[in-house]
Coordinates of N, CA and C in Angstrom, one line a residue:
X752 N 85.4 75.5 -58.1 CA 85.7 75.1 -56.8 C 86.0 73.6 -56.7
X753 N 87.1 73.3 -56.1 CA 87.4 71.9 -55.8 C 86.6 71.4 -54.7
X754 N 86.1 70.2 -54.9 CA 85.2 69.3 -54.0 C 86.2 68.9 -52.8
X755 N 87.5 68.6 -53.1 CA 88.3 68.1 -51.9 C 88.6 69.4 -51.2
X756 N 88.8 70.5 -51.7 CA 89.2 71.8 -50.8 C 88.0 72.0 -49.9
X757 N 86.7 72.1 -50.6 CA 85.5 72.3 -49.9 C 85.4 71.5 -48.6
X758 N 85.6 70.1 -49.1 CA 85.3 69.2 -47.9 C 86.5 69.3 -46.9
X759 N 87.7 69.5 -46.9 CA 88.5 69.8 -46.1 C 88.2 71.2 -45.3
X760 N 87.7 72.0 -45.9 CA 87.4 73.3 -45.4 C 86.0 73.2 -44.6
X761 N 85.3 72.3 -44.9 CA 83.9 72.0 -43.9 C 84.5 71.2 -42.9
X762 N 85.4 70.3 -43.1 CA 85.7 69.3 -42.1 C 86.4 70.2 -41.1
X763 N 87.4 71.0 -41.4 CA 88.1 72.1 -40.5 C 87.1 72.7 -39.6
X764 N 86.0 73.4 -40.3 CA 85.2 74.3 -39.6 C 84.3 73.5 -38.6
X765 N 83.9 72.0 -39.1 CA 83.2 71.2 -38.2 C 84.0 70.8 -36.9
X766 N 85.2 70.6 -37.3 CA 86.4 70.0 -36.2 C 86.3 71.2 -35.1
X767 N 86.6 72.6 -35.7 CA 86.5 73.7 -34.9 C 85.4 73.8 -33.7
X768 N 84.2 73.5 -34.5 CA 83.0 73.8 -34.0 C 82.8 72.8 -32.9
X769 N 83.2 71.4 -33.0 CA 83.2 70.2 -32.2 C 84.2 70.7 -30.9
X770 N 85.2 71.1 -31.4 CA 86.5 71.3 -30.1 C 85.9 72.7 -29.2
X771 N 85.4 73.5 -29.8 CA 84.5 74.6 -29.1 C 83.4 74.1 -28.4
X772 N 82.8 73.5 -28.9 CA 81.6 72.9 -28.0 C 82.0 71.8 -27.1
X773 N 83.1 71.0 -27.3 CA 83.4 70.2 -26.2 C 84.2 70.8 -25.3
X774 N 84.8 71.8 -25.6 CA 85.9 72.7 -24.5 C 85.1 73.3 -23.7
X775 N 84.2 74.2 -24.1 CA 83.4 75.5 -23.4 C 82.0 75.0 -23.1
X776 N 81.3 74.6 -24.3 CA 79.9 74.4 -23.9 C 79.4 73.1 -23.4
X777 N 80.0 72.1 -23.8 CA 79.8 70.7 -23.1 C 79.8 70.6 -21.6
X778 N 80.8 71.0 -21.0 CA 80.8 70.8 -19.4 C 79.6 71.5 -19.0
X779 N 79.2 72.7 -19.6 CA 77.9 73.4 -18.8 C 76.7 72.4 -19.2
X780 N 76.7 72.0 -20.5 CA 75.4 71.0 -20.7 C 75.5 69.7 -20.1
X781 N 76.7 69.1 -19.6 CA 76.9 68.1 -18.9 C 76.4 68.2 -17.5
X782 N 76.7 69.5 -16.8 CA 76.3 69.7 -15.5 C 74.9 69.9 -15.6
X783 N 74.3 70.3 -16.4 CA 72.9 70.7 -16.6 C 72.1 69.2 -16.5
X784 N 72.7 68.5 -17.3 CA 72.0 67.0 -17.6 C 72.3 66.3 -16.4
X785 N 73.2 66.4 -15.6 CA 73.7 65.7 -14.4 C 72.8 66.4 -13.5
X786 N 72.5 67.4 -13.3 CA 71.5 68.0 -12.3 C 70.0 67.6 -12.7
X787 N 69.8 67.5 -13.9 CA 68.5 67.1 -14.3 C 68.3 65.6 -14.0
X788 N 69.3 64.6 -14.2 CA 69.1 63.4 -13.8 C 69.1 63.2 -12.4
X789 N 69.8 63.9 -11.6 CA 69.9 63.7 -10.2 C 68.3 64.2 -9.6
X790 N 67.7 65.3 -10.2 CA 66.4 65.8 -9.8 C 65.4 64.6 -10.4
X791 N 65.4 64.0 -11.6 CA 64.5 62.9 -11.7 C 64.6 61.8 -10.8
X792 N 66.0 61.4 -10.6 CA 66.3 60.2 -9.7 C 65.6 60.5 -8.5
X793 N 65.7 61.6 -7.8 CA 65.1 62.2 -6.5 C 63.6 62.1 -6.5
X794 N 63.2 62.6 -7.6 CA 61.7 62.6 -7.8 C 61.2 61.3 -7.8
X795 N 61.8 60.3 -8.7 CA 61.4 58.9 -8.3 C 61.5 58.2 -7.1
X796 N 62.4 58.6 -6.6 CA 62.6 58.0 -5.2 C 61.6 58.5 -4.2
X797 N 61.3 60.0 -4.4 CA 60.3 60.3 -3.4 C 58.8 59.9 -3.9
X798 N 58.6 59.7 -5.2 CA 57.3 59.1 -5.5 C 57.2 57.5 -5.0
X799 N 58.3 56.9 -5.1 CA 58.3 55.5 -4.7 C 58.1 55.6 -3.1
X800 N 59.0 56.5 -2.5 CA 58.7 56.6 -0.9 C 57.3 57.0 -0.6
X801 N 56.6 58.0 -1.3 CA 55.2 58.5 -1.1 C 54.5 57.3 -1.3
X802 N 54.5 56.3 -2.4 CA 53.7 55.1 -2.6 C 53.7 54.2 -1.5
X803 N 54.9 54.2 -0.9 CA 54.9 53.2 0.1 C 54.0 53.6 1.4
X804 N 54.3 55.2 1.7 CA 53.7 55.8 2.7 C 52.1 55.7 2.6
X805 N 51.7 55.9 1.4 CA 50.2 55.9 1.0 C 49.8 54.5 1.3
X806 N 50.4 53.4 1.0 CA 50.1 52.1 1.2 C 50.1 51.8 2.7
X807 N 51.1 52.3 3.4 CA 51.0 52.1 4.8 C 49.8 52.9 5.5
X808 N 49.6 54.3 5.0 CA 48.2 54.8 5.5 C 47.1 54.3 5.4
X809 N 46.9 53.6 4.2 CA 45.7 52.8 3.7 C 45.8 51.7 4.6
X810 N 46.6 50.9 4.8 CA 46.8 49.8 6.0 C 45.9 50.2 7.2
X811 N 46.8 51.4 7.6 CA 46.3 51.9 8.9 C 44.9 52.3 9.0
X812 N 44.4 53.0 8.0 CA 43.2 53.4 8.0 C 42.1 52.3 7.9
X813 N 42.6 51.0 7.2 CA 41.7 49.8 7.2 C 41.5 49.4 8.6
X814 N 42.7 49.3 9.3 CA 42.8 48.7 10.5 C 41.9 49.6 11.6
X815 N 42.1 50.8 11.4 CA 41.4 51.8 12.2 C 39.9 51.5 12.0
X816 N 39.5 51.5 10.8 CA 38.0 51.3 10.5 C 37.5 49.9 11.1
X817 N 38.5 48.9 11.1 CA 37.9 47.6 11.4 C 37.8 47.8 13.1
X818 N 38.8 48.5 13.8 CA 38.7 48.5 15.1 C 37.5 49.4 15.6
X819 N 37.2 50.6 14.8 CA 36.1 51.2 15.1 C 34.9 50.5 14.9
X820 N 34.6 49.7 13.9 CA 33.5 48.8 13.5 C 33.3 47.9 14.8
X821 N 34.3 47.3 15.3 CA 34.2 46.3 16.5 C 33.9 47.1 17.4
X822 N 34.4 48.0 18.0 CA 34.2 49.0 19.0 C 32.6 49.4 19.0
X823 N 32.2 49.8 17.8 CA 31.0 50.4 17.7 C 30.0 49.3 17.8
X824 N 30.3 47.9 17.4 CA 29.5 46.7 17.6 C 29.4 46.3 19.0
X825 N 30.6 46.6 19.6 CA 30.5 46.3 21.1 C 29.6 47.1 21.8
X826 N 29.7 48.6 21.5 CA 29.0 49.7 22.2 C 27.3 49.4 21.8
X827 N 27.0 49.0 20.7 CA 25.8 48.6 20.3 C 25.3 47.5 21.1
X828 N 25.9 46.5 21.2 CA 25.5 45.4 22.1 C 25.5 45.7 23.5
X829 N 26.3 46.5 24.1 CA 26.2 47.1 25.5 C 25.0 47.9 25.7
X830 N 24.5 48.7 24.8 CA 23.5 49.8 24.7 C 22.1 49.0 24.7
X831 N 22.2 47.7 23.9 CA 21.0 47.0 23.7 C 20.9 46.2 24.8
X832 N 21.8 45.8 25.5 CA 21.8 45.0 27.1 C 21.3 46.0 27.9
X833 N 21.6 47.1 27.9 CA 21.3 48.2 28.8 C 19.9 48.8 29.0
X834 N 19.5 48.7 27.6 CA 18.2 49.1 27.3 C 17.3 47.9 27.8
X835 N 17.5 46.6 27.6 CA 16.9 45.7 28.1 C 16.8 45.8 29.5
X836 N 17.8 45.9 30.4 CA 17.8 46.1 31.9 C 16.9 47.2 32.1
X837 N 16.9 48.4 31.4 CA 15.9 49.5 31.8 C 14.7 49.1 31.5
X838 N 14.4 48.4 30.6 CA 13.0 48.1 30.2 C 12.5 47.0 31.5
X839 N 13.2 46.1 31.9 CA 13.0 45.2 32.9 C 12.8 45.9 34.3
X840 N 13.6 46.8 34.7 CA 13.5 47.6 35.6 C 12.2 48.4 35.8
X841 N 12.0 48.8 34.5 CA 10.6 49.6 34.7 C 9.5 48.8 34.8
X842 N 9.6 47.4 34.1 CA 8.6 46.5 34.4 C 8.2 46.2 35.7
X843 N 9.6 46.1 36.5 CA 9.4 45.6 37.8 C 8.9 46.9 38.6
X844 N 9.4 48.1 38.2 CA 8.7 49.3 39.1 C 7.3 49.5 38.8
X845 N 6.7 49.2 37.7 CA 5.3 49.4 37.2 C 4.7 48.3 37.9
X846 N 5.1 47.1 38.2 CA 4.2 46.0 38.8 C 4.1 46.3 40.3
X847 N 5.3 46.9 40.9 CA 5.3 47.2 42.3 C 4.5 48.3 42.6
X848 N 4.6 49.4 41.7 CA 3.6 50.6 41.7 C 2.1 49.9 41.7
X849 N 1.9 49.1 40.7 CA 0.5 48.6 40.6 C 0.1 47.7 41.8
X850 N 1.0 47.0 42.6 CA 0.6 46.4 43.7 C 0.2 47.4 44.9
X851 N 1.1 48.3 44.8 CA 0.8 49.5 46.0 C -0.6 50.0 45.7
X852 N -0.9 50.4 44.4 CA -2.1 51.1 44.1 C -3.2 50.2 44.5
X853 N -3.1 49.0 44.2 CA -4.1 47.9 44.4 C -4.5 47.7 45.7
X854 N -3.3 47.7 46.7 CA -3.6 47.5 48.0 C -4.2 48.7 48.5
X855 N -3.8 50.0 48.1 CA -4.2 51.0 48.8 C -5.7 51.0 48.3
X856 N -6.0 50.8 47.0 CA -7.5 50.8 46.7 C -8.1 49.9 47.5
X857 N -7.8 48.6 47.7 CA -8.3 47.5 48.6 C -8.6 48.2 50.0
X858 N -7.7 48.6 50.5 CA -7.8 49.3 51.8 C -8.8 50.5 51.8
X859 N -8.9 51.2 50.9 CA -10.0 52.4 50.9 C -11.4 51.7 50.6
X860 N -11.2 50.9 49.9 CA -12.8 50.2 49.6 C -13.2 49.5 51.1
X861 N -12.3 48.7 51.6 CA -12.6 48.2 52.7 C -13.2 49.0 53.9
X862 N -12.4 50.3 54.0 CA -12.7 51.3 54.8 C -13.9 51.9 54.6
X863 N -14.2 52.2 53.1 CA -15.7 52.8 52.9 C -16.7 52.0 53.2
X864 N -16.4 50.4 52.9 CA -17.3 49.3 53.3 C -17.8 49.3 54.4
X865 N -16.8 49.5 55.5 CA -17.2 49.6 57.0 C -17.8 50.7 57.4
X866 N -17.3 51.7 57.0 CA -18.3 53.2 57.1 C -19.5 53.2 56.8
X867 N -20.0 52.5 55.5 CA -21.1 52.2 55.1 C -22.0 51.2 55.9
X868 N -21.3 50.4 56.5 CA -22.0 49.4 57.3 C -22.5 49.9 58.4
X869 N -21.5 50.8 59.1 CA -21.8 51.3 60.4 C -23.0 52.2 60.3
X870 N -22.8 53.1 59.2 CA -23.8 54.0 58.7 C -25.3 53.4 58.7
X871 N -25.0 52.4 57.8 CA -26.3 51.5 57.6 C -27.0 51.0 58.9
X872 N -26.1 50.4 59.7 CA -26.6 49.8 61.0 C -27.2 50.9 62.0
X873 N -26.5 52.3 62.0 CA -27.1 53.4 62.7 C -28.5 53.6 62.3
X874 N -28.5 53.7 60.8 CA -29.9 54.3 60.3 C -31.1 53.3 60.7
X875 N -30.7 51.8 60.4 CA -31.4 50.6 60.5 C -32.2 50.7 62.0
X876 N -31.1 51.0 63.0 CA -31.6 51.0 64.3 C -32.4 52.1 64.7
X877 N -32.2 53.4 63.9 CA -33.1 54.5 64.3 C -34.3 54.2 63.7
X878 N -34.5 53.6 62.4 CA -35.6 53.3 62.0 C -36.5 52.2 62.7
X879 N -35.9 51.2 63.1 CA -36.4 50.0 63.9 C -36.9 50.6 65.3
X880 N -36.0 51.6 65.9 CA -36.6 52.2 67.1 C -37.7 53.1 66.8
X881 N -37.7 53.8 65.7 CA -38.8 54.7 65.4 C -40.3 53.9 65.1
X882 N -39.9 52.9 64.4 CA -40.9 52.0 64.2 C -41.7 51.4 65.3
X883 N -40.7 50.8 66.2 CA -41.3 49.9 67.5 C -41.9 51.1 68.2
X884 N -41.3 52.3 68.2 CA -41.9 53.3 69.2 C -43.5 53.6 68.7
X885 N -43.6 53.8 67.4 CA -45.0 54.2 67.0 C -45.7 52.9 67.2
X886 N -45.3 51.7 67.2 CA -46.4 50.3 67.1 C -46.6 50.3 68.6
X887 N -45.8 50.5 69.5 CA -46.1 50.4 71.0 C -46.1 51.4 71.8
X888 N -46.1 52.5 71.2 CA -46.2 53.8 71.7 C -45.9 53.9 73.2
X889 N -46.7 53.5 74.1 CA -46.6 53.8 75.4 C -46.2 52.6 76.3
X890 N -46.2 51.6 75.8 CA -45.8 50.4 76.5 C -44.3 50.1 76.3
X891 N -43.5 51.1 75.6 CA -42.2 50.7 75.4 C -41.3 51.2 76.6
X892 N -40.5 50.5 77.1 CA -39.6 50.8 78.2 C -38.2 51.0 77.5
X893 N -37.5 52.1 77.8 CA -36.2 52.3 76.9 C -35.2 51.5 77.2
X894 N -35.3 51.1 78.5 CA -33.9 50.2 78.9 C -34.0 49.0 78.2
X895 N -35.1 48.2 78.4 CA -35.7 47.0 77.9 C -35.3 46.8 76.3
X896 N -36.0 48.0 75.6 CA -36.0 48.0 74.1 C -34.7 48.3 73.8
X897 N -33.8 49.2 74.6 CA -32.6 49.6 74.1 C -31.8 48.1 73.9
X898 N -31.9 47.1 74.9 CA -31.1 46.0 74.9 C -31.7 45.1 73.4
X899 N -32.9 45.2 73.3 CA -33.4 44.4 72.0 C -32.9 45.3 70.7
X900 N -32.7 46.4 70.6 CA -32.3 47.0 69.8 C -30.8 46.9 69.4
X901 N -30.0 47.0 70.5 CA -28.6 46.7 70.2 C -28.4 45.2 69.7
X902 N -29.2 44.2 70.2 CA -29.0 42.8 69.7 C -29.2 42.8 68.2
X903 N -30.4 43.7 67.7 CA -30.7 43.5 66.4 C -29.5 44.2 65.6
X904 N -29.1 45.2 66.0 CA -27.9 45.8 65.5 C -26.9 45.0 65.2
X905 N -26.3 44.2 66.2 CA -25.3 43.5 66.1 C -25.7 42.3 65.4
X906 N -26.7 41.9 65.2 CA -27.2 40.8 64.1 C -27.1 41.3 62.7
X907 N -27.4 42.6 62.4 CA -27.3 43.3 61.2 C -25.6 43.4 61.0

């Protein structure tokens, strides 16, 4: 076999193969590659857009967290202030209640002291009268002695 004839036969076969491939197969491969290129570019654009949205969402979440922190801090301060007010009100009410109880107790003590004095005066007058009656038995005049006993009661 001749090398030149083989070479030309192979060249002819290869040219036919290229022609058939370029004419019938290449348009479908080209459209598939174009579709794939479009899909990849759309995917890259979507990824880029998603990255921007993610950054925006992170910025918004940081802002919301900062706002929530400042609001929580404000609420904590208000709660502390209200707690102090409640404590002061409770102290004031306790002091007022203490004063009321103290006044009531003092009035009760004063009333009991007055009753005790009155009872004591009556008992002393009875004892004085009984003692004077025994000492003076028949010489006691009720009206004159009553005056003396009343004077003694007033002195006590």
